[in-house]
Amino acid sequence: MAKKKEQTALIYNGRPLVKRGNEVIYGDINDPYYIHIRILETSNKKDLELATYVVVSLMQGVKMVKKAEREGIYRALDIGAFWLEDALENNKDC
C-alpha cells in the first residue's frame, strides 16, 4: 500500500500561500481578513508560466474590502501582505 503524501502549504512572510488554478489565497481564510489574488494574464519564459497581470483583493469573509490591479504576482503579494498585516493589526484593536 502506498504511503499517503502529506500536503503542506507554501509560507510567505509567516502566512500560508495556496494556489488553485488561476487563484491564490494568502493568509488563513478562517482569520477575519485574507488576501485573494486572481491571475488574469500569464506568459511563458523557458517552460515556466509566469503571472503577468493580476487582481489582488483584501477580503473580509466573502466581502471585498480593497482591490487593486498589479503587474506580476510579486507586486500583488507586496501590497497584499501590507493590507493584510494592517487589517489584522487594526482588527486586534477593536
mmCIF file of N, CA and C in Angstrom:
data_model
loop_
_atom_site.group_PDB
_atom_site.id
_atom_site.type_symbol
_atom_site.label_atom_id
_atom_site.label_comp_id
_atom_site.label_asym_id
_atom_site.label_seq_id
_atom_site.Cartn_x
_atom_site.Cartn_y
_atom_site.Cartn_z
ATOM 1 N N MET A 1 0.841 -1.168 0.000
ATOM 2 C CA MET A 1 0.000 0.000 0.000
ATOM 3 C C MET A 1 0.896 1.243 0.000
ATOM 4 N N ALA A 2 0.580 2.211 -0.869
ATOM 5 C CA ALA A 2 1.381 3.432 -0.983
ATOM 6 C C ALA A 2 1.116 4.349 0.207
ATOM 7 N N LYS A 3 2.173 4.962 0.662
ATOM 8 C CA LYS A 3 2.057 5.892 1.785
ATOM 9 C C LYS A 3 1.446 7.198 1.290
ATOM 10 N N LYS A 4 0.513 7.762 2.045
ATOM 11 C CA LYS A 4 -0.157 8.996 1.678
ATOM 12 C C LYS A 4 0.807 10.168 1.823
ATOM 13 N N LYS A 5 0.899 10.973 0.764
ATOM 14 C CA LYS A 5 1.794 12.122 0.793
ATOM 15 C C LYS A 5 1.132 13.261 1.564
ATOM 16 N N GLU A 6 1.846 13.812 2.547
ATOM 17 C CA GLU A 6 1.315 14.910 3.337
ATOM 18 C C GLU A 6 1.416 16.206 2.543
ATOM 19 N N GLN A 7 0.313 16.964 2.484
ATOM 20 C CA GLN A 7 0.315 18.217 1.764
ATOM 21 C C GLN A 7 0.686 19.343 2.719
ATOM 22 N N THR A 8 1.532 20.236 2.250
ATOM 23 C CA THR A 8 1.893 21.404 3.030
ATOM 24 C C THR A 8 1.753 22.633 2.147
ATOM 25 N N ALA A 9 1.373 23.747 2.747
ATOM 26 C CA ALA A 9 1.223 24.998 2.017
ATOM 27 C C ALA A 9 2.551 25.730 1.982
ATOM 28 N N LEU A 10 2.751 26.515 0.956
ATOM 29 C CA LEU A 10 3.900 27.418 0.939
ATOM 30 C C LEU A 10 3.676 28.477 2.007
ATOM 31 N N ILE A 11 4.746 28.998 2.550
ATOM 32 C CA ILE A 11 4.662 30.048 3.564
ATOM 33 C C ILE A 11 5.347 31.289 3.010
ATOM 34 N N TYR A 12 4.664 32.437 3.085
ATOM 35 C CA TYR A 12 5.226 33.717 2.667
ATOM 36 C C TYR A 12 5.009 34.689 3.815
ATOM 37 N N ASN A 13 6.084 35.254 4.330
ATOM 38 C CA ASN A 13 6.019 36.165 5.479
ATOM 39 C C ASN A 13 5.243 35.554 6.654
ATOM 40 N N GLY A 14 5.419 34.263 6.869
ATOM 41 C CA GLY A 14 4.792 33.601 8.005
ATOM 42 C C GLY A 14 3.332 33.231 7.833
ATOM 43 N N ARG A 15 2.789 33.399 6.645
ATOM 44 C CA ARG A 15 1.376 33.072 6.391
ATOM 45 C C ARG A 15 1.281 32.099 5.223
ATOM 46 N N PRO A 16 0.252 31.232 5.226
ATOM 47 C CA PRO A 16 0.104 30.253 4.146
ATOM 48 C C PRO A 16 -0.225 30.920 2.805
ATOM 49 N N LEU A 17 0.267 30.314 1.740
ATOM 50 C CA LEU A 17 0.045 30.776 0.378
ATOM 51 C C LEU A 17 -0.361 29.555 -0.440
ATOM 52 N N VAL A 18 -1.605 29.544 -0.912
ATOM 53 C CA VAL A 18 -2.147 28.374 -1.600
ATOM 54 C C VAL A 18 -2.676 28.794 -2.967
ATOM 55 N N LYS A 19 -2.271 28.054 -4.020
ATOM 56 C CA LYS A 19 -2.722 28.330 -5.388
ATOM 57 C C LYS A 19 -3.593 27.190 -5.880
ATOM 58 N N ARG A 20 -4.698 27.553 -6.496
ATOM 59 C CA ARG A 20 -5.570 26.569 -7.143
ATOM 60 C C ARG A 20 -6.053 27.184 -8.449
ATOM 61 N N GLY A 21 -5.599 26.604 -9.544
ATOM 62 C CA GLY A 21 -5.957 27.151 -10.852
ATOM 63 C C GLY A 21 -5.368 28.540 -11.020
ATOM 64 N N ASN A 22 -6.229 29.510 -11.325
ATOM 65 C CA ASN A 22 -5.759 30.882 -11.510
ATOM 66 C C ASN A 22 -6.033 31.759 -10.284
ATOM 67 N N GLU A 23 -6.237 31.136 -9.131
ATOM 68 C CA GLU A 23 -6.498 31.885 -7.904
ATOM 69 C C GLU A 23 -5.477 31.532 -6.832
ATOM 70 N N VAL A 24 -5.094 32.542 -6.065
ATOM 71 C CA VAL A 24 -4.140 32.375 -4.974
ATOM 72 C C VAL A 24 -4.765 32.967 -3.717
ATOM 73 N N ILE A 25 -4.677 32.235 -2.615
ATOM 74 C CA ILE A 25 -5.128 32.728 -1.316
ATOM 75 C C ILE A 25 -3.898 32.897 -0.437
ATOM 76 N N TYR A 26 -3.764 34.091 0.127
ATOM 77 C CA TYR A 26 -2.662 34.389 1.035
ATOM 78 C C TYR A 26 -3.256 34.691 2.403
ATOM 79 N N GLY A 27 -2.843 33.924 3.405
ATOM 80 C CA GLY A 27 -3.391 34.060 4.749
ATOM 81 C C GLY A 27 -4.341 32.908 5.030
ATOM 82 N N ASP A 28 -4.938 32.951 6.192
ATOM 83 C CA ASP A 28 -5.867 31.905 6.635
ATOM 84 C C ASP A 28 -7.294 32.392 6.430
ATOM 85 N N ILE A 29 -8.092 31.659 5.652
ATOM 86 C CA ILE A 29 -9.465 32.097 5.389
ATOM 87 C C ILE A 29 -10.336 32.049 6.641
ATOM 88 N N ASN A 30 -9.848 31.433 7.708
ATOM 89 C CA ASN A 30 -10.584 31.424 8.974
ATOM 90 C C ASN A 30 -10.298 32.667 9.813
ATOM 91 N N ASP A 31 -9.279 33.457 9.419
ATOM 92 C CA ASP A 31 -8.993 34.732 10.083
ATOM 93 C C ASP A 31 -10.019 35.764 9.609
ATOM 94 N N PRO A 32 -10.124 36.889 10.320
ATOM 95 C CA PRO A 32 -11.086 37.922 9.896
ATOM 96 C C PRO A 32 -10.801 38.468 8.497
ATOM 97 N N TYR A 33 -9.527 38.492 8.079
ATOM 98 C CA TYR A 33 -9.138 39.000 6.766
ATOM 99 C C TYR A 33 -8.178 38.032 6.089
ATOM 100 N N TYR A 34 -8.194 38.021 4.772
ATOM 101 C CA TYR A 34 -7.222 37.277 3.971
ATOM 102 C C TYR A 34 -7.115 37.953 2.612
ATOM 103 N N ILE A 35 -6.117 37.556 1.836
ATOM 104 C CA ILE A 35 -5.888 38.136 0.513
ATOM 105 C C ILE A 35 -6.270 37.112 -0.564
ATOM 106 N N HIS A 36 -6.992 37.589 -1.569
ATOM 107 C CA HIS A 36 -7.369 36.775 -2.725
ATOM 108 C C HIS A 36 -6.722 37.397 -3.955
ATOM 109 N N ILE A 37 -5.986 36.593 -4.712
ATOM 110 C CA ILE A 37 -5.332 37.063 -5.938
ATOM 111 C C ILE A 37 -5.863 36.242 -7.106
ATOM 112 N N ARG A 38 -6.350 36.925 -8.126
ATOM 113 C CA ARG A 38 -6.820 36.247 -9.346
ATOM 114 C C ARG A 38 -5.849 36.585 -10.471
ATOM 115 N N ILE A 39 -5.296 35.552 -11.092
ATOM 116 C CA ILE A 39 -4.355 35.717 -12.196
ATOM 117 C C ILE A 39 -5.155 35.884 -13.489
ATOM 118 N N LEU A 40 -4.967 37.031 -14.150
ATOM 119 C CA LEU A 40 -5.711 37.317 -15.368
ATOM 120 C C LEU A 40 -4.907 37.031 -16.634
ATOM 121 N N GLU A 41 -3.590 37.262 -16.576
ATOM 122 C CA GLU A 41 -2.735 37.015 -17.739
ATOM 123 C C GLU A 41 -1.457 36.320 -17.302
ATOM 124 N N THR A 42 -0.945 35.456 -18.177
ATOM 125 C CA THR A 42 0.321 34.773 -17.926
ATOM 126 C C THR A 42 1.183 34.832 -19.178
ATOM 127 N N SER A 43 2.483 34.580 -19.001
ATOM 128 C CA SER A 43 3.390 34.453 -20.136
ATOM 129 C C SER A 43 4.334 33.294 -19.844
ATOM 130 N N ASN A 44 4.912 32.733 -20.879
ATOM 131 C CA ASN A 44 5.840 31.617 -20.729
ATOM 132 C C ASN A 44 7.272 32.097 -20.915
ATOM 133 N N LYS A 45 8.114 31.735 -19.975
ATOM 134 C CA LYS A 45 9.550 32.030 -20.047
ATOM 135 C C LYS A 45 10.287 30.742 -19.741
ATOM 136 N N LYS A 46 10.966 30.195 -20.763
ATOM 137 C CA LYS A 46 11.751 28.965 -20.594
ATOM 138 C C LYS A 46 10.957 27.858 -19.891
ATOM 139 N N ASP A 47 9.840 27.479 -20.433
ATOM 140 C CA ASP A 47 8.994 26.396 -19.914
ATOM 141 C C ASP A 47 8.409 26.694 -18.534
ATOM 142 N N LEU A 48 8.371 27.953 -18.140
ATOM 143 C CA LEU A 48 7.805 28.338 -16.847
ATOM 144 C C LEU A 48 6.700 29.361 -17.098
ATOM 145 N N GLU A 49 5.512 29.089 -16.564
ATOM 146 C CA GLU A 49 4.392 30.002 -16.729
ATOM 147 C C GLU A 49 4.417 31.042 -15.608
ATOM 148 N N LEU A 50 4.480 32.328 -15.983
ATOM 149 C CA LEU A 50 4.554 33.419 -15.018
ATOM 150 C C LEU A 50 3.300 34.279 -15.082
ATOM 151 N N ALA A 51 2.801 34.678 -13.922
ATOM 152 C CA ALA A 51 1.662 35.589 -13.861
ATOM 153 C C ALA A 51 2.148 36.985 -14.224
ATOM 154 N N THR A 52 1.519 37.601 -15.226
ATOM 155 C CA THR A 52 1.942 38.927 -15.660
ATOM 156 C C THR A 52 0.956 40.020 -15.279
ATOM 157 N N TYR A 53 -0.307 39.681 -15.069
ATOM 158 C CA TYR A 53 -1.306 40.679 -14.697
ATOM 159 C C TYR A 53 -2.300 40.028 -13.738
ATOM 160 N N VAL A 54 -2.473 40.631 -12.560
ATOM 161 C CA VAL A 54 -3.321 40.033 -11.531
ATOM 162 C C VAL A 54 -4.192 41.090 -10.864
ATOM 163 N N VAL A 55 -5.253 40.636 -10.226
ATOM 164 C CA VAL A 55 -6.097 41.471 -9.375
ATOM 165 C C VAL A 55 -5.942 40.954 -7.957
ATOM 166 N N VAL A 56 -5.595 41.852 -7.037
ATOM 167 C CA VAL A 56 -5.412 41.484 -5.637
ATOM 168 C C VAL A 56 -6.519 42.141 -4.813
ATOM 169 N N SER A 57 -7.121 41.368 -3.896
ATOM 170 C CA SER A 57 -8.224 41.864 -3.082
ATOM 171 C C SER A 57 -8.017 41.507 -1.624
ATOM 172 N N LEU A 58 -8.300 42.459 -0.746
ATOM 173 C CA LEU A 58 -8.363 42.190 0.690
ATOM 174 C C LEU A 58 -9.795 41.774 0.981
ATOM 175 N N MET A 59 -9.951 40.582 1.543
ATOM 176 C CA MET A 59 -11.281 40.029 1.792
ATOM 177 C C MET A 59 -11.569 39.957 3.288
ATOM 178 N N GLN A 60 -12.799 40.248 3.640
ATOM 179 C CA GLN A 60 -13.299 40.042 4.998
ATOM 180 C C GLN A 60 -14.466 39.070 4.852
ATOM 181 N N GLY A 61 -14.172 37.787 5.065
ATOM 182 C CA GLY A 61 -15.157 36.752 4.756
ATOM 183 C C GLY A 61 -15.362 36.703 3.256
ATOM 184 N N VAL A 62 -16.609 36.942 2.807
ATOM 185 C CA VAL A 62 -16.882 36.977 1.370
ATOM 186 C C VAL A 62 -16.959 38.408 0.847
ATOM 187 N N LYS A 63 -16.776 39.394 1.717
ATOM 188 C CA LYS A 63 -16.857 40.807 1.352
ATOM 189 C C LYS A 63 -15.486 41.341 0.938
ATOM 190 N N MET A 64 -15.429 42.007 -0.227
ATOM 191 C CA MET A 64 -14.187 42.617 -0.684
ATOM 192 C C MET A 64 -14.042 43.987 -0.019
ATOM 193 N N VAL A 65 -12.902 44.199 0.643
ATOM 194 C CA VAL A 65 -12.648 45.462 1.339
ATOM 195 C C VAL A 65 -11.817 46.413 0.475
ATOM 196 N N LYS A 66 -10.769 45.895 -0.175
ATOM 197 C CA LYS A 66 -9.903 46.674 -1.058
ATOM 198 C C LYS A 66 -9.585 45.850 -2.286
ATOM 199 N N LYS A 67 -9.289 46.554 -3.385
ATOM 200 C CA LYS A 67 -8.965 45.852 -4.626
ATOM 201 C C LYS A 67 -7.968 46.687 -5.419
ATOM 202 N N ALA A 68 -7.002 46.025 -6.055
ATOM 203 C CA ALA A 68 -6.034 46.704 -6.912
ATOM 204 C C ALA A 68 -5.592 45.755 -8.018
ATOM 205 N N GLU A 69 -5.140 46.318 -9.118
ATOM 206 C CA GLU A 69 -4.582 45.545 -10.222
ATOM 207 C C GLU A 69 -3.082 45.767 -10.231
ATOM 208 N N ARG A 70 -2.330 44.691 -10.443
ATOM 209 C CA ARG A 70 -0.873 44.786 -10.438
ATOM 210 C C ARG A 70 -0.289 43.959 -11.572
ATOM 211 N N GLU A 71 0.910 44.354 -12.002
ATOM 212 C CA GLU A 71 1.667 43.574 -12.974
ATOM 213 C C GLU A 71 2.563 42.626 -12.207
ATOM 214 N N GLY A 72 2.271 41.345 -12.263
ATOM 215 C CA GLY A 72 3.100 40.330 -11.620
ATOM 216 C C GLY A 72 2.629 39.947 -10.231
ATOM 217 N N ILE A 73 2.902 38.720 -9.888
ATOM 218 C CA ILE A 73 2.472 38.165 -8.606
ATOM 219 C C ILE A 73 3.241 38.781 -7.443
ATOM 220 N N TYR A 74 4.520 39.123 -7.662
ATOM 221 C CA TYR A 74 5.306 39.693 -6.569
ATOM 222 C C TYR A 74 4.735 41.031 -6.114
ATOM 223 N N ARG A 75 4.380 41.890 -7.056
ATOM 224 C CA ARG A 75 3.801 43.192 -6.693
ATOM 225 C C ARG A 75 2.454 43.024 -6.003
ATOM 226 N N ALA A 76 1.689 42.028 -6.425
ATOM 227 C CA ALA A 76 0.404 41.760 -5.777
ATOM 228 C C ALA A 76 0.610 41.275 -4.350
ATOM 229 N N LEU A 77 1.572 40.371 -4.155
ATOM 230 C CA LEU A 77 1.851 39.886 -2.805
ATOM 231 C C LEU A 77 2.408 40.994 -1.918
ATOM 232 N N ASP A 78 3.183 41.900 -2.495
ATOM 233 C CA ASP A 78 3.748 43.002 -1.733
ATOM 234 C C ASP A 78 2.645 43.887 -1.151
ATOM 235 N N ILE A 79 1.712 44.350 -1.977
ATOM 236 C CA ILE A 79 0.631 45.196 -1.478
ATOM 237 C C ILE A 79 -0.345 44.380 -0.630
ATOM 238 N N GLY A 80 -0.586 43.130 -1.025
ATOM 239 C CA GLY A 80 -1.496 42.278 -0.265
ATOM 240 C C GLY A 80 -0.997 41.997 1.138
ATOM 241 N N ALA A 81 0.303 41.738 1.282
ATOM 242 C CA ALA A 81 0.870 41.482 2.606
ATOM 243 C C ALA A 81 0.745 42.719 3.489
ATOM 244 N N PHE A 82 0.960 43.892 2.909
ATOM 245 C CA PHE A 82 0.809 45.142 3.667
ATOM 246 C C PHE A 82 -0.631 45.322 4.124
ATOM 247 N N TRP A 83 -1.591 45.163 3.194
ATOM 248 C CA TRP A 83 -3.006 45.301 3.541
ATOM 249 C C TRP A 83 -3.407 44.315 4.631
ATOM 250 N N LEU A 84 -2.973 43.068 4.484
ATOM 251 C CA LEU A 84 -3.366 42.024 5.423
ATOM 252 C C LEU A 84 -2.825 42.306 6.820
ATOM 253 N N GLU A 85 -1.555 42.636 6.920
ATOM 254 C CA GLU A 85 -0.970 42.933 8.230
ATOM 255 C C GLU A 85 -1.678 44.113 8.877
ATOM 256 N N ASP A 86 -1.936 45.159 8.097
ATOM 257 C CA ASP A 86 -2.610 46.346 8.618
ATOM 258 C C ASP A 86 -4.026 46.010 9.083
ATOM 259 N N ALA A 87 -4.770 45.261 8.290
ATOM 260 C CA ALA A 87 -6.152 44.915 8.640
ATOM 261 C C ALA A 87 -6.203 44.035 9.886
ATOM 262 N N LEU A 88 -5.320 43.043 9.964
ATOM 263 C CA LEU A 88 -5.325 42.160 11.127
ATOM 264 C C LEU A 88 -4.882 42.902 12.384
ATOM 265 N N GLU A 89 -3.935 43.808 12.251
ATOM 266 C CA GLU A 89 -3.486 44.606 13.398
ATOM 267 C C GLU A 89 -4.593 45.538 13.886
ATOM 268 N N ASN A 90 -5.265 46.206 12.959
ATOM 269 C CA ASN A 90 -6.378 47.089 13.335
ATOM 270 C C ASN A 90 -7.549 46.316 13.903
ATOM 271 N N ASN A 91 -7.728 45.076 13.488
ATOM 272 C CA ASN A 91 -8.812 44.236 13.996
ATOM 273 C C ASN A 91 -8.575 43.870 15.464
ATOM 274 N N LYS A 92 -7.304 43.748 15.871
ATOM 275 C CA LYS A 92 -6.982 43.448 17.272
ATOM 276 C C LYS A 92 -7.391 44.577 18.198
ATOM 277 N N ASP A 93 -7.326 45.824 17.685
ATOM 278 C CA ASP A 93 -7.634 46.997 18.488
ATOM 279 C C ASP A 93 -9.119 47.131 18.797
ATOM 280 N N CYS A 94 -9.951 46.491 17.992
ATOM 281 C CA CYS A 94 -11.419 46.609 18.171
ATOM 282 C C CYS A 94 -11.929 45.773 19.317
#
